[in-house]
Amino acid sequence: MRLHRLDITAFGPFGGSLGVDFDALSAAGLFLLHGPTGAGKTSVLDAVCYALYGSVPGARQSGNGQGMTLRSDHAEPGTRTEVRLDLTVAGRRLEITRQPPWERRKLRGRGTTVDKAQTWLREYDSAAGAWRDRSRSHQEIGEEITQLLGMSREQFCQVVLLPQGDFARFLRADAEARGRLLGRLFDTQRFADVEKRLADRRRATEARVREGDAALLADAHRMQQQAGDTMELPDLAPGEPGLAEQVLAAAAVARATARERLTIAHLRLGAAESAHAEARRALDDVRELARLQARFAEARQRAERLQQHSGAHREAQERMERGRKADTVAPALELREAAEQEHRRAAAAEAGARGRLPESYADAGASGLAAAARRTAEELGGLDAARRAEQRLVQLAEERDGLDRQERADEEVLREADTWLDGWDTARAALQARVDRAQEAATRAEQLAVRREPMDRRLTAARTRDALAADLEDAQHRARASQQQALDARAHWLDVKEQRLSGIAAELAAHLTDGEPCAVCGATAHPAPARKNAGHVDRAAEERAHRAFQQADQRRTEDERRLGVVREALAAATAEAGDTPTGQLEAEAGELEQEYARARRAASVLHATHEELRRAEREREQRLADRQQAAVRTASRLTRRETLEREQAQLETELAQARGDAGSVAARAAQLERRVALLADAADATRSAEDAAQRLKDADARLADAAYRAGFDTPQAAAAALLADAAHRELQHRLDAWQSEEAAVRAVLAEGDTAAAAQQPPADLTAAERTAAEAERRLRTAASARDAAAHCRTELDRLSARATEAVRQLAPLREEYDRVARLAALTAGTSADNERKMRLESYVLAARLEQVAAAATARLQRMSSGRYTLVHSDDRSGRGRSGLGLHVVDAWTGRERDTATLSGGETFFASLALALGLADVVTDEAGGVRLDTLFIDEGFGSLDDQTLDEVLDVLDSLRERDRSVGIVSHVPDLRRRIHAQLEVVKGRTGSTLRQRGA
């Protein structure tokens, strides 16, 4: 890029229209831009930057109300601010014209109106020899210029308009401040984005790993509940390395222990079963022995009782013999008595049954009554279906009641869900608003954190500015006093010199001798030599006055130098702090700190609010699911209710027909059952009465014949010998019991086992039962222990298999987390593998800084006569991270020291070398755009003559290959050394420019 011409109108301190011919200035390769402080030297560079980018560097922008405004306060009301720049870039000659917004008087009426900003871009067509319009769009022109130059405005201001103050601060800055400057120049935001992306991925995968580990630990706790104290859980939190391996190892130990316990339980159960079986066999043997012994004793007692009652047994046998004879007549007697009784009962029953029937059945016979009973029974049989229908109606009513209860429950669910969901949007909006506010507060806190350091620098600079303002007044007073003293001493010296010159004739005449030639005219005769008057001044007095003037002039020079130093320091502090009062900056800084603290407090609830919002969303999903299920059940109930109603209507129609005039089917059935019973009873009673009369007649004939045959004279004698059934049974029972007892006693006494048992000691049944009970208790205990051990082993196998599967599924996720965590820690500078604790962005910037240091060293060694070398350092400073250290190596001492220890002059040429090196590196980074015009702003006043010569030689070397360098300074010595100059002249009506070529 080469600048050809700059035209300025009503811009900055320049009230009129001025032009700068850079071609003429660049012809010498090195030119000087100078002028008094505040005249507007930097405004020339601002005009170049404004023409290219539409804005001026740094704090001098007017968009925020700080710094200078673009329009000159000295401009005429009708003159519009304009900047036009003619330059060649990337082989194309372009002309950029910019006019900022302008508030002018209205052409008609009163008041003012604002004209919008205007921008023109023209390109010179060498073939046609004329300028051609390219664009009038701010955006298009800005994009094209940025693309051609290959650098942003900030990079341009650092590379082309080399601000020495910034690089002096860069030398003394810490790693963070250097990182911010290099980050703006080399655009390393993408590496910071990579760090953030890796950190986000690490947090996401870590959360998923923690969730999986939490589930794994839950299974481990369940296994510990099953295994008891035999399983020790790992003392690790979810997400910590080795958790899965320790859980699986503990599970394996618990499973092995469970298998051993189950084996032992099986063995103990087998032993208990054997002991129990043995005890049961012993108990059975004792019980059998006790039974046999008791049987033998009982048989002996029974034999004795039989012997005592033998006489009564013989009498019973004789009575039984007479009864046997009468027994042959007994059937006839019984038949006749039974027939008589039956006849009486049948007659009474017939009378009673007919009395319960309606009069319509009074004359009916047995067959007629039976037919009526059959007809009524058939009608009763038809009511079975009606009974089932009636029972079904009860079931239907119960089912409908159940549907009603379910409907009320679902209505309650729907009502609660609708009530909750009606307020969901409001609740979610409130929660989301809280999340947004917390997120905004977090963003605001980050933004405020970035603003705190610049505010602290401005506040420090403002305090320095206030202190220097007082020093400036004192220095100005001393400079004016010494200037006046120097003027007075000079006037006195000139007066004395003039008086001496006036009296020089008398002084020469005092040395005249007659005959010797005059030193002035050469005559040897001296007729009237001049005489000294009373106020004659000699050479000594003149020399004293001259020395007094020189001393006063030296004091004036020293005071002016001191005033310049104070002004420079005040200008630097004012440039940093602006014109804002210190009190206002302190208030703004305090307000910024309070706002930062408030933002931090507001952002602290972000995580809790996120969790509350997620819980509310899960509850909403559950409410929606409940409402949907209730709606499905409601639809199903409607269908079921219609089915039940149809079935109920059909059953009620059938029951109405079956009930007739009765209140219910049961009542109708009861009526028919009573009628059937009455008719059947009456028919049966009538038939029974007829049959009983015939049987009584037959029984009388058979009784007389049977008594005669049995040997009895009359039926009454046979009846007297006849034993009653109870007496016969009792007597026969006594005889049979005697015979049975006698046979049983003989059989028992003849048994070999019983007789042998009687010879043994009495059986101890209580002790055997106690031993069997204890064996049975031990068996139950062993079985319970075996079941518990089997259940424990089954559960441990199931949980261990699930944990193994969970670990297998977690393995890829854990590998991903380990990989991402290592990368995130490595790029964030927290990894142990990153020995220097360098972030990725710092690593890239460190590489750039190393290139810058190498490029700067080539010029610094020449400026310092080979004494100093700039080196990049990866060492950590304090507790910060490494990567952006910058040291200087002193060849005289052979030691390396920090750049902050350089003196003022050393700092200048070190920062100049650094600025030139940075310009070279950024130029290469921008795509190799050739920069044929550079500007270096201030700082030369701190150099001695020899160093200044060396610096100028280095700058003169930049002219190689047709490159020009402009130096912005007010150092008087540079005006003698550099012939091509652009002077800014300050005046009451605004500044002007004077250009002088080589």
mmCIF file of C-alpha atoms in Angstrom, residues 486-665:
data_model
loop_
_atom_site.group_PDB
_atom_site.id
_atom_site.type_symbol
_atom_site.label_atom_id
_atom_site.label_comp_id
_atom_site.label_asym_id
_atom_site.label_seq_id
_atom_site.Cartn_x
_atom_site.Cartn_y
_atom_site.Cartn_z
ATOM 1 C CA ALA A 486 16.687 34.623 29.366
ATOM 2 C CA LEU A 487 15.122 37.454 27.338
ATOM 3 C CA ASP A 488 16.180 39.987 29.964
ATOM 4 C CA ALA A 489 19.712 38.590 30.098
ATOM 5 C CA ARG A 490 19.938 38.631 26.294
ATOM 6 C CA ALA A 491 18.668 42.189 26.145
ATOM 7 C CA HIS A 492 21.178 43.173 28.805
ATOM 8 C CA TRP A 493 23.975 41.424 26.937
ATOM 9 C CA LEU A 494 23.010 43.134 23.680
ATOM 10 C CA ASP A 495 22.856 46.505 25.453
ATOM 11 C CA VAL A 496 26.273 45.937 26.962
ATOM 12 C CA LYS A 497 27.598 44.768 23.605
ATOM 13 C CA GLU A 498 26.152 47.830 21.889
ATOM 14 C CA GLN A 499 27.660 50.109 24.556
ATOM 15 C CA ARG A 500 31.041 48.410 24.095
ATOM 16 C CA LEU A 501 30.806 48.787 20.321
ATOM 17 C CA SER A 502 29.935 52.434 20.857
ATOM 18 C CA GLY A 503 32.977 52.916 23.023
ATOM 19 C CA ILE A 504 35.289 50.614 21.036
ATOM 20 C CA ALA A 505 37.094 53.698 19.529
ATOM 21 C CA ALA A 506 38.217 54.935 22.955
ATOM 22 C CA GLU A 507 39.289 51.389 23.829
ATOM 23 C CA LEU A 508 41.358 51.162 20.599
ATOM 24 C CA ALA A 509 42.740 54.704 21.094
ATOM 25 C CA ALA A 510 44.067 53.731 24.486
ATOM 26 C CA HIS A 511 46.606 51.475 22.717
ATOM 27 C CA LEU A 512 47.715 54.062 20.044
ATOM 28 C CA THR A 513 51.328 55.206 20.033
ATOM 29 C CA ASP A 514 52.636 58.026 17.888
ATOM 30 C CA GLY A 515 54.563 56.720 14.910
ATOM 31 C CA GLU A 516 52.947 53.271 15.081
ATOM 32 C CA PRO A 517 50.218 52.447 12.560
ATOM 33 C CA CYS A 518 46.574 52.384 13.695
ATOM 34 C CA ALA A 519 45.028 48.888 13.830
ATOM 35 C CA VAL A 520 41.920 50.240 12.123
ATOM 36 C CA CYS A 521 43.108 52.754 9.477
ATOM 37 C CA GLY A 522 46.873 52.125 9.398
ATOM 38 C CA ALA A 523 47.844 55.836 9.937
ATOM 39 C CA THR A 524 50.912 56.560 12.041
ATOM 40 C CA ALA A 525 49.683 59.984 13.148
ATOM 41 C CA HIS A 526 46.972 60.199 15.762
ATOM 42 C CA PRO A 527 45.927 63.844 16.015
ATOM 43 C CA ALA A 528 42.677 63.375 18.082
ATOM 44 C CA PRO A 529 42.338 59.961 19.730
ATOM 45 C CA ALA A 530 38.942 59.173 21.353
ATOM 46 C CA ARG A 531 38.592 59.393 25.070
ATOM 47 C CA LYS A 532 36.769 56.980 27.381
ATOM 48 C CA ASN A 533 33.684 58.420 29.019
ATOM 49 C CA ALA A 534 32.461 57.639 32.502
ATOM 50 C CA GLY A 535 30.055 54.827 31.343
ATOM 51 C CA HIS A 536 32.550 52.974 29.149
ATOM 52 C CA VAL A 537 31.996 49.162 28.941
ATOM 53 C CA ASP A 538 35.008 46.956 28.468
ATOM 54 C CA ARG A 539 35.391 43.441 27.055
ATOM 55 C CA ALA A 540 35.229 41.776 30.498
ATOM 56 C CA ALA A 541 31.863 43.378 31.234
ATOM 57 C CA GLU A 542 30.550 42.222 27.875
ATOM 58 C CA GLU A 543 31.783 38.672 28.506
ATOM 59 C CA ARG A 544 30.156 38.655 31.958
ATOM 60 C CA ALA A 545 26.855 39.747 30.421
ATOM 61 C CA HIS A 546 27.217 37.102 27.697
ATOM 62 C CA ARG A 547 27.892 34.347 30.273
ATOM 63 C CA ALA A 548 24.855 35.477 32.276
ATOM 64 C CA PHE A 549 22.773 35.255 29.096
ATOM 65 C CA GLN A 550 24.091 31.754 28.321
ATOM 66 C CA GLN A 551 23.314 30.565 31.830
ATOM 67 C CA ALA A 552 19.793 32.015 31.651
ATOM 68 C CA ASP A 553 19.312 30.433 28.221
ATOM 69 C CA GLN A 554 20.455 27.068 29.562
ATOM 70 C CA ARG A 555 17.960 27.354 32.427
ATOM 71 C CA ARG A 556 15.258 28.264 29.887
ATOM 72 C CA THR A 557 16.146 25.234 27.742
ATOM 73 C CA GLU A 558 16.109 22.924 30.762
ATOM 74 C CA ASP A 559 12.772 24.321 31.978
ATOM 75 C CA GLU A 560 11.285 23.971 28.477
ATOM 76 C CA ARG A 561 12.586 20.394 28.310
ATOM 77 C CA ARG A 562 11.029 19.659 31.670
ATOM 78 C CA LEU A 563 7.810 21.312 30.495
ATOM 79 C CA GLY A 564 7.858 19.116 27.367
ATOM 80 C CA VAL A 565 8.339 15.980 29.468
ATOM 81 C CA VAL A 566 5.408 16.964 31.709
ATOM 82 C CA ARG A 567 3.291 17.777 28.654
ATOM 83 C CA GLU A 568 4.124 14.443 27.044
ATOM 84 C CA ALA A 569 3.274 12.569 30.235
ATOM 85 C CA LEU A 570 0.092 14.634 30.626
ATOM 86 C CA ALA A 571 -0.829 14.016 26.980
ATOM 87 C CA ALA A 572 -0.298 10.274 27.434
ATOM 88 C CA ALA A 573 -2.381 10.255 30.609
ATOM 89 C CA THR A 574 -5.046 12.434 28.965
ATOM 90 C CA ALA A 575 -5.108 10.146 25.912
ATOM 91 C CA GLU A 576 -5.657 7.203 28.226
ATOM 92 C CA ALA A 577 -8.155 8.878 30.570
ATOM 93 C CA GLY A 578 -9.837 11.381 28.248
ATOM 94 C CA ASP A 579 -11.301 14.612 29.547
ATOM 95 C CA THR A 580 -13.616 12.949 32.066
ATOM 96 C CA PRO A 581 -13.101 14.257 35.615
ATOM 97 C CA THR A 582 -11.429 11.898 38.057
ATOM 98 C CA GLY A 583 -14.383 12.022 40.431
ATOM 99 C CA GLN A 584 -16.723 10.990 37.652
ATOM 100 C CA LEU A 585 -14.387 8.136 36.676
ATOM 101 C CA GLU A 586 -14.214 7.026 40.306
ATOM 102 C CA ALA A 587 -18.011 7.089 40.467
ATOM 103 C CA GLU A 588 -18.227 5.181 37.175
ATOM 104 C CA ALA A 589 -15.661 2.652 38.428
ATOM 105 C CA GLY A 590 -17.577 2.208 41.683
ATOM 106 C CA GLU A 591 -20.829 1.861 39.789
ATOM 107 C CA LEU A 592 -19.164 -0.646 37.455
ATOM 108 C CA GLU A 593 -17.978 -2.723 40.440
ATOM 109 C CA GLN A 594 -21.442 -2.618 42.020
ATOM 110 C CA GLU A 595 -23.066 -3.553 38.734
ATOM 111 C CA TYR A 596 -20.547 -6.387 38.309
ATOM 112 C CA ALA A 597 -21.308 -7.673 41.836
ATOM 113 C CA ARG A 598 -25.058 -7.464 41.164
ATOM 114 C CA ALA A 599 -24.643 -9.322 37.891
ATOM 115 C CA ARG A 600 -22.621 -12.030 39.637
ATOM 116 C CA ARG A 601 -25.289 -12.415 42.321
ATOM 117 C CA ALA A 602 -28.060 -12.508 39.725
ATOM 118 C CA ALA A 603 -26.156 -15.113 37.673
ATOM 119 C CA SER A 604 -25.538 -17.376 40.700
ATOM 120 C CA VAL A 605 -29.108 -18.749 40.504
ATOM 121 C CA LEU A 606 -28.759 -19.904 36.894
ATOM 122 C CA HIS A 607 -28.131 -23.601 37.663
ATOM 123 C CA ALA A 608 -30.892 -23.875 40.295
ATOM 124 C CA THR A 609 -33.391 -22.159 37.991
ATOM 125 C CA HIS A 610 -32.439 -24.519 35.142
ATOM 126 C CA GLU A 611 -33.097 -27.500 37.423
ATOM 127 C CA GLU A 612 -36.451 -26.085 38.546
ATOM 128 C CA LEU A 613 -37.485 -25.576 34.921
ATOM 129 C CA ARG A 614 -36.533 -29.167 34.016
ATOM 130 C CA ARG A 615 -38.536 -30.520 36.979
ATOM 131 C CA ALA A 616 -41.560 -28.465 35.932
ATOM 132 C CA GLU A 617 -41.279 -29.781 32.358
ATOM 133 C CA ARG A 618 -41.140 -33.384 33.624
ATOM 134 C CA GLU A 619 -44.230 -32.770 35.773
ATOM 135 C CA ARG A 620 -45.996 -31.281 32.741
ATOM 136 C CA GLU A 621 -45.240 -34.422 30.706
ATOM 137 C CA GLN A 622 -46.659 -36.558 33.539
ATOM 138 C CA ARG A 623 -49.783 -34.389 33.776
ATOM 139 C CA LEU A 624 -50.360 -34.660 30.031
ATOM 140 C CA ALA A 625 -49.942 -38.440 30.183
ATOM 141 C CA ASP A 626 -52.400 -38.679 33.103
ATOM 142 C CA ARG A 627 -54.911 -36.545 31.256
ATOM 143 C CA GLN A 628 -54.578 -38.626 28.093
ATOM 144 C CA GLN A 629 -55.024 -41.895 30.009
ATOM 145 C CA ALA A 630 -58.088 -40.493 31.793
ATOM 146 C CA ALA A 631 -59.558 -39.443 28.427
ATOM 147 C CA VAL A 632 -58.975 -42.958 27.030
ATOM 148 C CA ARG A 633 -60.685 -44.498 30.060
ATOM 149 C CA THR A 634 -63.607 -42.055 29.692
ATOM 150 C CA ALA A 635 -64.163 -43.109 26.078
ATOM 151 C CA SER A 636 -64.003 -46.780 27.076
ATOM 152 C CA ARG A 637 -66.518 -46.176 29.882
ATOM 153 C CA LEU A 638 -68.989 -44.549 27.497
ATOM 154 C CA THR A 639 -68.974 -47.645 25.290
ATOM 155 C CA ARG A 640 -69.261 -49.993 28.269
ATOM 156 C CA ARG A 641 -72.079 -47.929 29.844
ATOM 157 C CA GLU A 642 -74.135 -48.077 26.616
ATOM 158 C CA THR A 643 -73.711 -51.873 26.497
ATOM 159 C CA LEU A 644 -74.826 -52.207 30.115
ATOM 160 C CA GLU A 645 -77.853 -49.986 29.582
ATOM 161 C CA ARG A 646 -79.012 -52.036 26.588
ATOM 162 C CA GLU A 647 -78.622 -55.292 28.518
ATOM 163 C CA GLN A 648 -80.422 -53.806 31.548
ATOM 164 C CA ALA A 649 -83.433 -52.693 29.446
ATOM 165 C CA GLN A 650 -83.729 -56.154 27.869
ATOM 166 C CA LEU A 651 -83.529 -57.929 31.243
ATOM 167 C CA GLU A 652 -86.114 -55.611 32.842
ATOM 168 C CA THR A 653 -88.588 -56.407 30.013
ATOM 169 C CA GLU A 654 -88.119 -60.136 30.569
ATOM 170 C CA LEU A 655 -88.527 -59.788 34.335
ATOM 171 C CA ALA A 656 -91.737 -57.757 34.001
ATOM 172 C CA GLN A 657 -93.296 -60.668 32.112
ATOM 173 C CA ALA A 658 -91.962 -63.290 34.556
ATOM 174 C CA ARG A 659 -93.010 -61.519 37.774
ATOM 175 C CA GLY A 660 -96.665 -61.032 36.865
ATOM 176 C CA ASP A 661 -98.543 -59.499 39.787
ATOM 177 C CA ALA A 662 -95.750 -60.375 42.277
ATOM 178 C CA GLY A 663 -93.266 -57.843 43.486
ATOM 179 C CA SER A 664 -90.285 -59.873 42.311
ATOM 180 C CA VAL A 665 -89.297 -63.110 40.650
#
